[in-house]
CSV table of C-alpha atoms in Angstrom, one decimal:
chain,number,residue,atom,x,y,z
E,1,GLY,CA,0.3,0.1,-0.1
E,2,GLU,CA,1.0,3.2,-0.6
E,3,SER,CA,2.1,6.2,2.3
E,4,VAL,CA,-0.1,9.1,3.1
E,5,GLY,CA,2.5,10.7,5.0
E,6,LEU,CA,6.4,10.3,4.8
E,7,HIS,CA,7.4,12.1,7.6
E,8,LEU,CA,4.3,11.9,9.9
E,9,PRO,CA,4.8,11.5,13.7
E,10,THR,CA,4.4,7.6,14.7
E,11,LEU,CA,3.0,6.5,18.1
E,12,SER,CA,3.8,2.7,18.5
E,13,VAL,CA,1.7,0.7,20.9
E,14,GLN,CA,1.6,-3.2,22.3
E,15,GLU,CA,-2.1,-4.6,21.2
E,16,GLY,CA,-4.5,-4.5,24.0
E,17,ASP,CA,-2.9,-1.1,25.4
E,18,ASN,CA,-4.8,2.3,25.5
E,19,SER,CA,-3.7,4.6,22.9
E,20,ILE,CA,-3.8,8.8,22.9
E,21,ILE,CA,-3.2,10.6,19.6
E,22,ASN,CA,-3.0,14.3,20.7
E,23,CYS,CA,-3.8,17.4,17.8
E,24,ALA,CA,-3.1,21.1,18.4
E,25,TYR,CA,-5.4,23.4,16.6
E,26,SER,CA,-4.8,26.7,15.4
E,27,ASN,CA,-8.1,28.7,15.6
E,28,SER,CA,-9.8,29.9,19.0
E,29,ALA,CA,-12.9,30.6,17.0
E,30,SER,CA,-13.3,26.7,15.6
E,31,ASP,CA,-16.9,25.3,16.9
E,32,TYR,CA,-16.8,21.7,15.8
E,33,PHE,CA,-13.9,19.0,15.8
E,34,ILE,CA,-13.6,15.8,13.9
E,35,TRP,CA,-11.1,12.7,14.0
E,36,TYR,CA,-10.3,10.8,11.2
E,37,LYS,CA,-8.9,7.4,10.5
E,38,GLN,CA,-6.9,6.7,6.9
E,39,GLU,CA,-5.7,3.2,6.2
E,40,SER,CA,-3.4,2.7,3.4
E,41,GLY,CA,-4.9,3.0,-0.1
E,42,LYS,CA,-8.1,4.3,1.2
E,43,GLY,CA,-10.3,7.4,2.0
E,44,PRO,CA,-10.4,9.0,5.5
E,45,GLN,CA,-12.9,7.6,7.4
E,46,PHE,CA,-15.0,9.5,9.9
E,47,ILE,CA,-14.4,8.1,13.6
E,48,ILE,CA,-16.1,11.0,16.2
E,49,ASP,CA,-16.9,14.5,16.0
E,50,ILE,CA,-17.1,16.6,18.9
E,51,ARG,CA,-18.8,20.3,19.3
E,52,SER,CA,-17.0,23.3,21.1
E,53,ASN,CA,-20.0,23.7,23.8
E,54,MET,CA,-18.4,19.8,25.2
E,55,ASP,CA,-15.3,18.9,26.6
E,56,LYS,CA,-15.6,15.2,25.7
E,57,ARG,CA,-17.3,12.8,24.0
E,58,GLN,CA,-17.3,8.8,24.0
E,59,GLY,CA,-17.9,6.5,21.0
E,60,GLN,CA,-17.2,2.6,20.9
E,61,ARG,CA,-13.7,2.1,22.1
E,62,VAL,CA,-13.0,6.0,21.3
E,63,THR,CA,-13.2,9.0,23.4
E,64,VAL,CA,-12.4,12.6,22.2
E,65,LEU,CA,-11.3,15.1,24.6
E,66,LEU,CA,-11.2,18.9,24.1
E,67,ASN,CA,-9.2,21.6,26.0
E,68,LYS,CA,-10.6,25.1,24.5
E,69,THR,CA,-8.2,26.7,27.1
E,70,VAL,CA,-4.8,25.3,25.2
E,71,LYS,CA,-6.4,24.7,22.0
E,72,HIS,CA,-5.6,20.8,22.1
E,73,LEU,CA,-7.9,17.9,20.9
E,74,SER,CA,-7.1,14.2,21.7
E,75,LEU,CA,-8.3,10.8,20.8
E,76,GLN,CA,-7.9,7.7,23.1
E,77,ILE,CA,-8.7,4.5,21.7
E,78,ALA,CA,-9.6,1.6,24.3
E,79,ALA,CA,-7.5,-1.8,24.2
E,80,THR,CA,-5.7,-1.1,20.9
E,81,GLN,CA,-6.0,-3.7,18.1
E,82,PRO,CA,-3.9,-4.5,15.1
E,83,GLY,CA,-7.1,-3.4,12.7
E,84,ASP,CA,-6.6,0.2,14.5
E,85,SER,CA,-3.1,0.6,12.7
E,86,ALA,CA,-3.4,3.8,10.4
E,87,VAL,CA,-3.1,7.5,10.3
E,88,TYR,CA,-5.3,9.7,12.4
E,89,PHE,CA,-6.5,13.2,11.5
E,90,CYS,CA,-7.8,15.9,13.2
E,91,ALA,CA,-9.9,18.7,11.5
E,92,GLU,CA,-11.5,22.0,12.8
E,93,THR,CA,-14.1,23.8,11.6
E,94,VAL,CA,-14.0,27.7,12.1
E,95,SER,CA,-17.3,29.4,12.7
E,96,GLY,CA,-18.4,31.4,10.0
E,97,GLY,CA,-17.2,31.5,6.7
E,98,TYR,CA,-18.4,28.5,4.3
E,99,ASN,CA,-18.0,25.9,7.2
E,100,LYS,CA,-14.4,24.9,6.1
E,101,LEU,CA,-12.6,22.0,7.6
E,102,ILE,CA,-8.9,23.0,8.4
E,103,PHE,CA,-7.1,19.5,8.5
E,104,GLY,CA,-4.1,18.4,10.6
E,105,ALA,CA,-0.9,16.4,9.2
E,106,GLY,CA,-1.7,13.3,10.9
E,107,THR,CA,-0.2,10.8,13.2
E,108,ARG,CA,0.6,7.3,12.4
E,109,LEU,CA,-0.4,4.6,14.9
E,110,ALA,CA,1.6,1.5,14.6
E,111,VAL,CA,0.1,-1.8,16.8
E,112,HIS,CA,2.6,-4.5,17.7
E,113,PRO,CA,1.5,-7.6,18.6
C,1,ASN,CA,-25.5,2.8,0.1
C,2,ALA,CA,-22.4,3.1,-1.7
C,3,GLY,CA,-21.3,6.4,0.0
C,4,VAL,CA,-18.9,8.6,-2.1
C,5,THR,CA,-17.8,6.6,-5.4
C,6,GLN,CA,-14.8,8.2,-7.2
C,7,THR,CA,-13.7,7.0,-10.6
C,8,PRO,CA,-11.1,6.0,-11.9
C,9,LYS,CA,-9.1,4.5,-8.9
C,10,PHE,CA,-5.7,4.7,-11.0
C,11,GLN,CA,-4.6,7.0,-14.1
C,12,VAL,CA,-1.5,8.1,-15.7
C,13,LEU,CA,-1.2,10.9,-18.0
C,14,LYS,CA,1.3,12.5,-20.0
C,15,THR,CA,2.0,16.2,-19.7
C,16,GLY,CA,-0.6,18.2,-21.2
C,17,GLN,CA,-3.4,15.5,-21.5
C,18,SER,CA,-6.6,16.0,-20.2
C,19,MET,CA,-9.1,14.1,-17.8
C,20,THR,CA,-12.0,14.2,-16.0
C,21,LEU,CA,-12.4,12.3,-12.3
C,22,GLN,CA,-16.1,11.4,-11.5
C,23,CYS,CA,-17.5,11.4,-8.3
C,24,ALA,CA,-20.9,10.5,-7.3
C,25,GLN,CA,-22.7,10.2,-4.0
C,26,ASP,CA,-26.3,8.3,-3.1
C,27,MET,CA,-26.2,10.1,0.5
C,28,ASN,CA,-28.3,13.1,-0.5
C,29,HIS,CA,-25.7,15.4,0.9
C,30,ASN,CA,-25.9,19.1,-0.6
C,31,SER,CA,-22.0,19.7,-0.4
C,32,MET,CA,-19.7,18.4,-2.3
C,33,TYR,CA,-15.5,18.6,-2.3
C,34,TRP,CA,-12.8,17.8,-4.1
C,35,TYR,CA,-9.7,17.3,-2.2
C,36,ARG,CA,-5.7,16.5,-3.0
C,37,GLN,CA,-3.5,14.7,-0.5
C,38,ASP,CA,0.4,14.8,-1.3
C,39,PRO,CA,2.8,13.6,1.3
C,40,GLY,CA,3.7,16.0,4.3
C,41,MET,CA,0.8,18.5,3.1
C,42,GLY,CA,-2.3,17.1,4.5
C,43,LEU,CA,-5.4,17.3,2.6
C,44,ARG,CA,-5.8,20.4,0.6
C,45,LEU,CA,-9.3,21.7,-0.8
C,46,ILE,CA,-9.3,22.3,-4.6
C,47,TYR,CA,-13.1,23.3,-5.2
C,48,TYR,CA,-16.5,22.7,-3.5
C,49,SER,CA,-19.7,23.1,-4.2
C,50,ALA,CA,-22.2,24.1,-1.6
C,51,SER,CA,-25.0,23.3,-3.5
C,52,GLU,CA,-26.5,22.1,-6.5
C,53,GLY,CA,-25.6,24.8,-9.3
C,54,THR,CA,-22.9,26.7,-7.2
C,55,THR,CA,-19.2,26.0,-6.9
C,56,ASP,CA,-16.5,28.1,-5.6
C,57,LYS,CA,-12.6,27.7,-5.4
C,58,GLY,CA,-10.9,26.5,-2.5
C,59,GLU,CA,-7.1,26.7,-1.4
C,60,VAL,CA,-5.4,25.4,-4.6
C,61,PRO,CA,-7.5,25.8,-7.6
C,62,ASN,CA,-5.3,26.7,-10.5
C,63,GLY,CA,-5.3,24.0,-13.2
C,64,TYR,CA,-8.8,22.5,-12.4
C,65,ASN,CA,-12.3,23.1,-13.1
C,66,VAL,CA,-15.1,21.6,-11.5
C,67,SER,CA,-19.0,20.6,-12.6
C,68,ARG,CA,-21.5,19.8,-10.3
C,69,LEU,CA,-23.8,18.1,-12.7
C,70,ASN,CA,-26.5,17.4,-10.3
C,71,LYS,CA,-27.0,16.9,-6.5
C,72,ARG,CA,-24.9,13.5,-6.8
C,73,GLU,CA,-22.6,14.1,-9.2
C,74,PHE,CA,-19.4,16.6,-8.6
C,75,SER,CA,-16.5,16.2,-11.4
C,76,LEU,CA,-13.1,17.5,-11.5
C,77,ARG,CA,-11.5,18.5,-14.7
C,78,LEU,CA,-8.0,18.7,-15.6
C,79,GLU,CA,-7.2,20.7,-18.9
C,80,SER,CA,-3.8,20.3,-19.4
C,81,ALA,CA,-2.0,17.7,-16.8
C,82,ALA,CA,1.4,19.0,-15.1
C,83,PRO,CA,3.9,16.5,-13.0
C,84,SER,CA,2.7,18.9,-9.9
C,85,GLN,CA,-0.3,17.8,-10.4
C,86,THR,CA,0.6,14.0,-9.6
C,87,SER,CA,-1.3,13.5,-6.1
C,88,VAL,CA,-4.1,11.4,-4.8
C,89,TYR,CA,-7.4,13.1,-5.2
C,90,PHE,CA,-10.4,12.5,-3.0
C,91,CYS,CA,-13.9,13.5,-3.4
C,92,ALA,CA,-15.9,14.1,-0.2
C,93,SER,CA,-19.9,15.3,0.7
C,94,ARG,CA,-22.0,16.0,3.8
C,95,ASN,CA,-24.9,17.3,4.7
C,96,ASP,CA,-24.7,20.8,5.9
C,97,PRO,CA,-27.4,23.0,5.2
C,98,GLY,CA,-27.0,26.5,6.5
C,99,GLY,CA,-23.6,25.6,7.6
C,100,HIS,CA,-25.4,23.3,10.3
C,101,ARG,CA,-21.9,21.2,11.3
C,102,SER,CA,-21.3,17.6,10.0
C,103,PRO,CA,-18.3,15.6,9.2
C,104,LEU,CA,-17.5,15.0,5.8
C,105,HIS,CA,-17.8,11.5,4.2
C,106,PHE,CA,-14.5,10.7,1.7
C,107,GLY,CA,-14.2,8.1,-1.5
C,108,ASN,CA,-11.5,6.1,-1.7
C,109,GLY,CA,-9.2,8.5,-4.1
C,110,THR,CA,-8.0,8.4,-7.4
C,111,ARG,CA,-4.4,8.0,-7.8
C,112,LEU,CA,-3.3,10.3,-10.6
C,113,THR,CA,0.8,10.1,-11.9
C,114,VAL,CA,1.4,12.9,-14.6
C,115,THR,CA,5.0,12.1,-16.3
């Protein structure tokens, strides 16, 4: 498969451990945030989103935390599995304008057995 | 539902050739988008269409044109391909009438090489 980013930061974890992927966003006016997962050779896949009036949201095995004070977003994956190996992107939407999404560069998650 | 479907999956062009990348979505979304993805540069917006009949430039529109053929289909045309347009192209859609916040849904991409 191809690489979506040759020089992305990489997080290596053992299967079964919890993973935390971090993202610093740029605009204090952003009001909506999304995490995407991208596997090799595929398009980004929606994982979970959160609005700025929340600081935590949970899905199946995933939790997103939002800290607006320091403009920081994190994605926690519980009991990481080999199928979680992928590149993870955060995206922010700035309020106003045309609802534009700004994407981060991504973090590669490598899960080892 | 197939979601967002892109064709072709792969394409090799010579410099100066033209081609159209096709995209269709079956989710009844109002907005559609074209992005390119290059190593180390993330996803960059080429063009978008907020609704049927409208199109607008994104961050990197030069060398591209788009057509929102109907609510389902949004095509991207390269009139005279250049090696700098070698990239992976993603089409995406979402339902966001009036700026309602919702995630983009992506297709699996077209991998284009211009020699």
